[in-house]
mmCIF file of C-alpha atoms in Angstrom:
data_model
loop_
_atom_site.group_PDB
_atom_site.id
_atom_site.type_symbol
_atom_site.label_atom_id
_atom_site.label_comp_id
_atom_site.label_asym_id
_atom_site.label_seq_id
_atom_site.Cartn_x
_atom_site.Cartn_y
_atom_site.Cartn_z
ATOM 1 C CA UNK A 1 85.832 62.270 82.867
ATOM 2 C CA UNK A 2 86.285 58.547 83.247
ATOM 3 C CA UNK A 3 84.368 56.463 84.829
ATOM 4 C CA UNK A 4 86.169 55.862 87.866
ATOM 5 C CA UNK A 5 86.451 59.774 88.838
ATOM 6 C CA UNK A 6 82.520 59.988 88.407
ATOM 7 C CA UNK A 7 81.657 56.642 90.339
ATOM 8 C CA UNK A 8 84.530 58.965 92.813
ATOM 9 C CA UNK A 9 82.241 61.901 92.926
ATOM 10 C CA UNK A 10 78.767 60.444 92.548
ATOM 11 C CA UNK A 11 79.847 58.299 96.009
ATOM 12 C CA UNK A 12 81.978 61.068 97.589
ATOM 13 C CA UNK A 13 85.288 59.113 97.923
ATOM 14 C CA UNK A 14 87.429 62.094 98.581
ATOM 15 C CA UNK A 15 90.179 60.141 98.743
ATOM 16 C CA UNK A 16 89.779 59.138 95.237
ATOM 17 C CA UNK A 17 89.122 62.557 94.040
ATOM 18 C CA UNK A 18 92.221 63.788 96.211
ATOM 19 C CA UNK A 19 94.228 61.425 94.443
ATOM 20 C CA UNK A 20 93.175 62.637 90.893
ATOM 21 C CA UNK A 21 93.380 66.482 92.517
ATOM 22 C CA UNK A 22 96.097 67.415 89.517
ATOM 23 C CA UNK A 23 93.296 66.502 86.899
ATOM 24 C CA UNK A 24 90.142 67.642 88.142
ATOM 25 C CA UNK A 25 89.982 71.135 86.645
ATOM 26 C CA UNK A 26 89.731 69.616 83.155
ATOM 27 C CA UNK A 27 87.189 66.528 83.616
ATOM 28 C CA UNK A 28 84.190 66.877 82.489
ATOM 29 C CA UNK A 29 81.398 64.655 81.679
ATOM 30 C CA UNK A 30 79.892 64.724 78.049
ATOM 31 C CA UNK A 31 76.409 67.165 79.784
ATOM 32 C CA UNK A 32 80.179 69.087 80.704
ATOM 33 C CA UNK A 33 79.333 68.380 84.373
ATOM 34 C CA UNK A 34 82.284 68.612 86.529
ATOM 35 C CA UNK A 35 83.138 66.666 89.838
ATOM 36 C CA UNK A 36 81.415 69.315 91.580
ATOM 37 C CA UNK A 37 78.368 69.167 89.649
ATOM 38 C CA UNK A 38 77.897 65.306 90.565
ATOM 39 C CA UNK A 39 79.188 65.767 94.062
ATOM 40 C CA UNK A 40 76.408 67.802 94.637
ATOM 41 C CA UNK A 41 73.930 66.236 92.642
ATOM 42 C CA UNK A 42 74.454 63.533 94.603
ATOM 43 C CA UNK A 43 74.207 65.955 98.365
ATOM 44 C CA UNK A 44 77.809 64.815 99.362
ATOM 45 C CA UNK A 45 78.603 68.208 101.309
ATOM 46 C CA UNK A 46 82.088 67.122 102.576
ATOM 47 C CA UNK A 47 82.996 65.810 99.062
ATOM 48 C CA UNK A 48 81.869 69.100 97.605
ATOM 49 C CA UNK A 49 83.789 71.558 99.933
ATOM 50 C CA UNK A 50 87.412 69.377 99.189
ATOM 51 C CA UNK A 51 86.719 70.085 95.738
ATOM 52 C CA UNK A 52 86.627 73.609 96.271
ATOM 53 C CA UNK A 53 89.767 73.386 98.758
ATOM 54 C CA UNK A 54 91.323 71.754 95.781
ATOM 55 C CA UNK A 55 89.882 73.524 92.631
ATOM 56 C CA UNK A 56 88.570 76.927 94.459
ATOM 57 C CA UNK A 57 87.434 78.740 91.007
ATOM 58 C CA UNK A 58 85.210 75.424 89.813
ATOM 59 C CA UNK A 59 82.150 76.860 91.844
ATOM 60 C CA UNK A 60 81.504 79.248 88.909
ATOM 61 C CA UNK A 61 82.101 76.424 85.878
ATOM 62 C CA UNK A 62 78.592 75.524 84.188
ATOM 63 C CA UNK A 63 77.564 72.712 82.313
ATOM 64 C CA UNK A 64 75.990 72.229 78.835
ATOM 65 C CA UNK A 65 72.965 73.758 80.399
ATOM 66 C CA UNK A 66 74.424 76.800 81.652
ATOM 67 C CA UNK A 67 74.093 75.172 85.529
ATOM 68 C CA UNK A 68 76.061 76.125 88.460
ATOM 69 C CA UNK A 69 76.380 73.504 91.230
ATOM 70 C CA UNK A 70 74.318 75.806 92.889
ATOM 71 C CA UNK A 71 71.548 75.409 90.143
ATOM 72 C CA UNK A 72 72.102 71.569 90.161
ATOM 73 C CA UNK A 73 72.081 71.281 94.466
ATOM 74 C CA UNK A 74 69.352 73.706 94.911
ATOM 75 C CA UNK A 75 67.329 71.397 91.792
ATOM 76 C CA UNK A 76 67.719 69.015 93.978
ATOM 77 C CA UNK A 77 66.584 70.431 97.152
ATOM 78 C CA UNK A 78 70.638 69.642 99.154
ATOM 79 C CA UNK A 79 70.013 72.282 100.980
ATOM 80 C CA UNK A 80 73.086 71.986 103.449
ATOM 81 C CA UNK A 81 74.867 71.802 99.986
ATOM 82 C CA UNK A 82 73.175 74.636 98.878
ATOM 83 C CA UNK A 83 74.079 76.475 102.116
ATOM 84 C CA UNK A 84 77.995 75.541 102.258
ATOM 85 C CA UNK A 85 78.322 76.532 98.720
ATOM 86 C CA UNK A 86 76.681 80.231 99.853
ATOM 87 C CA UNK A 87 79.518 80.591 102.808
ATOM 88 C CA UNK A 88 82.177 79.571 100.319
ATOM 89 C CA UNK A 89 81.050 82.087 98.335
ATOM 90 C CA UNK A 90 80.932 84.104 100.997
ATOM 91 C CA UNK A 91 84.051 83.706 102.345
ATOM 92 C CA UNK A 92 85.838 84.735 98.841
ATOM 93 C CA UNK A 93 84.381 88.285 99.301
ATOM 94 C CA UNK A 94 86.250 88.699 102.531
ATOM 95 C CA UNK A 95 89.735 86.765 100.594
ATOM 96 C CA UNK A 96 89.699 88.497 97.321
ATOM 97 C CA UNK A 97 90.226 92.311 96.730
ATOM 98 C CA UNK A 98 87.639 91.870 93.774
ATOM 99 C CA UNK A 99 85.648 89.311 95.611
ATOM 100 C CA UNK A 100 82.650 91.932 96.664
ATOM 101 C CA UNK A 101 79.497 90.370 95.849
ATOM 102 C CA UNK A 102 80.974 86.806 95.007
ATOM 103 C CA UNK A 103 78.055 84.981 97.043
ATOM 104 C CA UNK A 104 74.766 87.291 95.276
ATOM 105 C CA UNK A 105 76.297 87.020 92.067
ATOM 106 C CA UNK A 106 76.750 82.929 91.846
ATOM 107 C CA UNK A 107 73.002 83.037 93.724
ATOM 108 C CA UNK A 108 71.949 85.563 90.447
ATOM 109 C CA UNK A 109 73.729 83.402 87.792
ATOM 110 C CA UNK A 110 70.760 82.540 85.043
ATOM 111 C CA UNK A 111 71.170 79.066 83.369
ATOM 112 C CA UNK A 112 70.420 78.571 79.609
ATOM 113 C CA UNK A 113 66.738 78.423 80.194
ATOM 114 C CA UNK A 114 66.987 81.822 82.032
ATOM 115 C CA UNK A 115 66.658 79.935 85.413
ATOM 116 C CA UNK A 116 68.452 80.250 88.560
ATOM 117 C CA UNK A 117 69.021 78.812 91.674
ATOM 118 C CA UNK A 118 65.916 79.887 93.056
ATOM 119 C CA UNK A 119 63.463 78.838 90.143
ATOM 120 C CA UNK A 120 65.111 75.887 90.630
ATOM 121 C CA UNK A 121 64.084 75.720 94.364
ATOM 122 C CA UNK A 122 61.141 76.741 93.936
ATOM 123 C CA UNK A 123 59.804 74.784 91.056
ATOM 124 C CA UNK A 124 61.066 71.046 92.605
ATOM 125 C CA UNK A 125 59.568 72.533 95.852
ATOM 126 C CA UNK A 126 62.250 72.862 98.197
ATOM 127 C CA UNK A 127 61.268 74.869 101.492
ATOM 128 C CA UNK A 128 64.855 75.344 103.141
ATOM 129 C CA UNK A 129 66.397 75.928 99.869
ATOM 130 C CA UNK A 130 64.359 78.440 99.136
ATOM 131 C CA UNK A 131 64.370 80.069 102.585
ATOM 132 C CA UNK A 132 68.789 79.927 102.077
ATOM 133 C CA UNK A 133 68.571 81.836 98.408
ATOM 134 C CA UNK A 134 65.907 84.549 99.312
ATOM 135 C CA UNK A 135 67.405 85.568 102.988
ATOM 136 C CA UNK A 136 70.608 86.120 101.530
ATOM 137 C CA UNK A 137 69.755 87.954 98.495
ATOM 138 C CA UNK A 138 66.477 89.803 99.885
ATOM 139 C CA UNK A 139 67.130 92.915 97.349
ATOM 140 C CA UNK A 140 67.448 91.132 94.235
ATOM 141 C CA UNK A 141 64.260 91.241 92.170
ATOM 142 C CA UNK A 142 64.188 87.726 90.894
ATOM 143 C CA UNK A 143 63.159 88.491 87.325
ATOM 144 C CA UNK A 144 61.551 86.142 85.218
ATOM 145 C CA UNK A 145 63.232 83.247 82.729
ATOM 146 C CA UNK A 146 62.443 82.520 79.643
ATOM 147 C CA UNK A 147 59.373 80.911 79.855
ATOM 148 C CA UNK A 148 58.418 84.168 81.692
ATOM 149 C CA UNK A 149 57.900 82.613 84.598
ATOM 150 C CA UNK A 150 59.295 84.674 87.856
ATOM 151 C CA UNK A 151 60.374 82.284 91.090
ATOM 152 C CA UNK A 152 57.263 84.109 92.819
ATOM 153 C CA UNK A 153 55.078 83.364 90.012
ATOM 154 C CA UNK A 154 56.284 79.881 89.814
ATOM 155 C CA UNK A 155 55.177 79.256 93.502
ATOM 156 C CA UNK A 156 51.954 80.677 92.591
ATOM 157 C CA UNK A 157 50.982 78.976 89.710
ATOM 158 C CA UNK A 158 52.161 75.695 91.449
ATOM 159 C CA UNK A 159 49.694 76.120 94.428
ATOM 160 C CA UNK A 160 53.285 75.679 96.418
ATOM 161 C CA UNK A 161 51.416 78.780 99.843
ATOM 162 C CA UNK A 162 54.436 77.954 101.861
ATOM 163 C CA UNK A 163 57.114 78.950 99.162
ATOM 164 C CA UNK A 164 55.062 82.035 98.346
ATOM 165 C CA UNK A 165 55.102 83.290 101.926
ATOM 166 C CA UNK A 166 58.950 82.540 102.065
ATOM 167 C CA UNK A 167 59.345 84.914 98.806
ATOM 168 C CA UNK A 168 57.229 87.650 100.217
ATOM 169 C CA UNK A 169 58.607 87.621 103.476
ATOM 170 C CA UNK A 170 62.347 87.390 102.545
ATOM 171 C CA UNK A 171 62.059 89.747 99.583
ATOM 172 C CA UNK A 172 62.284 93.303 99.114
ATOM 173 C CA UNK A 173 60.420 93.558 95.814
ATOM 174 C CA UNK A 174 60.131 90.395 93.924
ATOM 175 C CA UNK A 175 59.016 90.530 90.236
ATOM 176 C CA UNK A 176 55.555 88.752 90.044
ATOM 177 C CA UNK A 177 54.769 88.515 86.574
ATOM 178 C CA UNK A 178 54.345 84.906 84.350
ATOM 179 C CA UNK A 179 53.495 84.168 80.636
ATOM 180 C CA UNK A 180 50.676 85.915 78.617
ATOM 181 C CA UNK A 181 50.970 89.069 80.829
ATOM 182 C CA UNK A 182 49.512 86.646 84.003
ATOM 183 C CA UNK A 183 50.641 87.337 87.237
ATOM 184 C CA UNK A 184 51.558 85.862 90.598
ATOM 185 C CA UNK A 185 48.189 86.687 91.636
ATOM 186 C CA UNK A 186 46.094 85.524 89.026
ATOM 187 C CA UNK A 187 47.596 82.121 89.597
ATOM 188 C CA UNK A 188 46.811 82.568 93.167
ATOM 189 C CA UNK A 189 43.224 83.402 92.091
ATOM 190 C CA UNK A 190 42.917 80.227 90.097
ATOM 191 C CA UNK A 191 43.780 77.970 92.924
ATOM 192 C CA UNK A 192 41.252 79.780 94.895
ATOM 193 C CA UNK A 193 43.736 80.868 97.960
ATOM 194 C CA UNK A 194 41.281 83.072 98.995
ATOM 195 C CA UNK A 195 39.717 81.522 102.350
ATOM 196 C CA UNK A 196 42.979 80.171 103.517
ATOM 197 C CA UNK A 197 44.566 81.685 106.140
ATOM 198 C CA UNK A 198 47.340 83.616 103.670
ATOM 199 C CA UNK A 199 44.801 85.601 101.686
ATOM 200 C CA UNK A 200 44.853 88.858 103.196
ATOM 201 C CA UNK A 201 48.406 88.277 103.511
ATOM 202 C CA UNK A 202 49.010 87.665 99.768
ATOM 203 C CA UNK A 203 46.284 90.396 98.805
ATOM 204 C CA UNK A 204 47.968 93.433 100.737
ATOM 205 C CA UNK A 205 51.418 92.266 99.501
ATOM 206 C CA UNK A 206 50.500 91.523 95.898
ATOM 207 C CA UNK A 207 48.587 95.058 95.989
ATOM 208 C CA UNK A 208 52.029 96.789 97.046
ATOM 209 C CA UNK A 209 54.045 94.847 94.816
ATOM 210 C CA UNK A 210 51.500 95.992 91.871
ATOM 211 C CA UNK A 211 51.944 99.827 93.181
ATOM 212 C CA UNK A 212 55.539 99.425 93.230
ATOM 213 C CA UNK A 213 56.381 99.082 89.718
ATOM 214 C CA UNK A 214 59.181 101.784 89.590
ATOM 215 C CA UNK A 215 61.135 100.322 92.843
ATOM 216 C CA UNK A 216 60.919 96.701 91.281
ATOM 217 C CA UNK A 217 62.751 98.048 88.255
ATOM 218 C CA UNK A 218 65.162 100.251 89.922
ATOM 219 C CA UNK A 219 66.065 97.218 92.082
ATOM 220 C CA UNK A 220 65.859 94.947 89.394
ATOM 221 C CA UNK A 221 70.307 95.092 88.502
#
């Protein structure tokens, strides 16, 4: 990718981009970031969504790191970004015969550091993000990366109360474990949440989630 077609994306000139449209498939920076990638790196929404019109399969290209845009927008807390790239997703299940669970798959897509989307969210504290990735995937188990660390855990260990209610709320049976065998709610323990007004909500969920071992794994596909 020159640099004329980055400076393109990185501002959102889509009428630089649409004049390049013939090349864009096969432009890549040397992380292997494609126009999308910096598009919405940088939040440009409108730029982002003519790069699909033009190049509709680029939504599922990853860089060196094994990112989605949807990693890189959610990393970055674009949450309208993050949002229009769910519909688009969306709208291929209704447009392709083999489409069916296009949007939950790219929201499930695990980086090279085992991360997606939502650790992503959740670890650069984005609240809307976060709310966006968990409503529409409220089944999915969020398991853990590589580091061990689960999205739920994440929130926990962070002292991030607000993300940790969006989780439990939105999600049908998160995975709450972290590194060392620690949990969710041992990292709750150690930022003493206990006198705040979510402790008895975070005990009585934490309690079912720990009780409900054999549903998180069954849901965990």
């Amino acid at each position: 990718m020159d640099s004329s077609l980055y400076r393109a994306a990185m501002e959102g000139d889509i009428d630089a981009l649409i004049n390049n449209k013939d090349n864009l498939e096969n432009k890549f920076t040397p992380n292997n970031n494609t126009v999308l990638h910096v598009a919405t790196q940088f939040g440009h929404i409108k730029c982002a969504m003519e790069i699909l019109n033009m190049c509709p399969s680029m939504y599922r290209k990853v860089n060196s790191r094994g990112d989605t845009a949807l990693h890189v927008a959610a990393r970055e807390g674009h949450s309208t970004v993050v949002q229009a790239l769910i519909e688009y997703a969306k709208a291929l299940n209704e447009e392709m015969e083999n489409g069916a669970g296009t949007a939950k798959n790219m929201m499930r897509v695990a980086n090279e550091e085992g991360d997606t989307a939502l650790h992503e969210a959740v670890r650069n504290h984005h609240p809307v993000a976060v709310q966006l990735l968990t409503a529409e995937d409220p089944e999915f188990c969020h398991p853990a990366n590589k580091a061990e660390e689960t999205p739920l855990y994440l929130a926990a260990e962070r002292g991030y109360v607000g993300l940790l209610c969006v989780i439990l709320e939105n999600c049908d049976a998160p995975v709450h474990g972290g590194p060392g065998g620690r949990t969710a709610l041992h990292a709750a323990v150690v930022h003493n949440f206990e006198g705040t007004p979510y402790f008895e909500f975070f005990w009585f969920t934490f309690s079912c989630l720990f009780f409900s071992t054999t549903h998180i794994r069954a849901n965990c596909v």
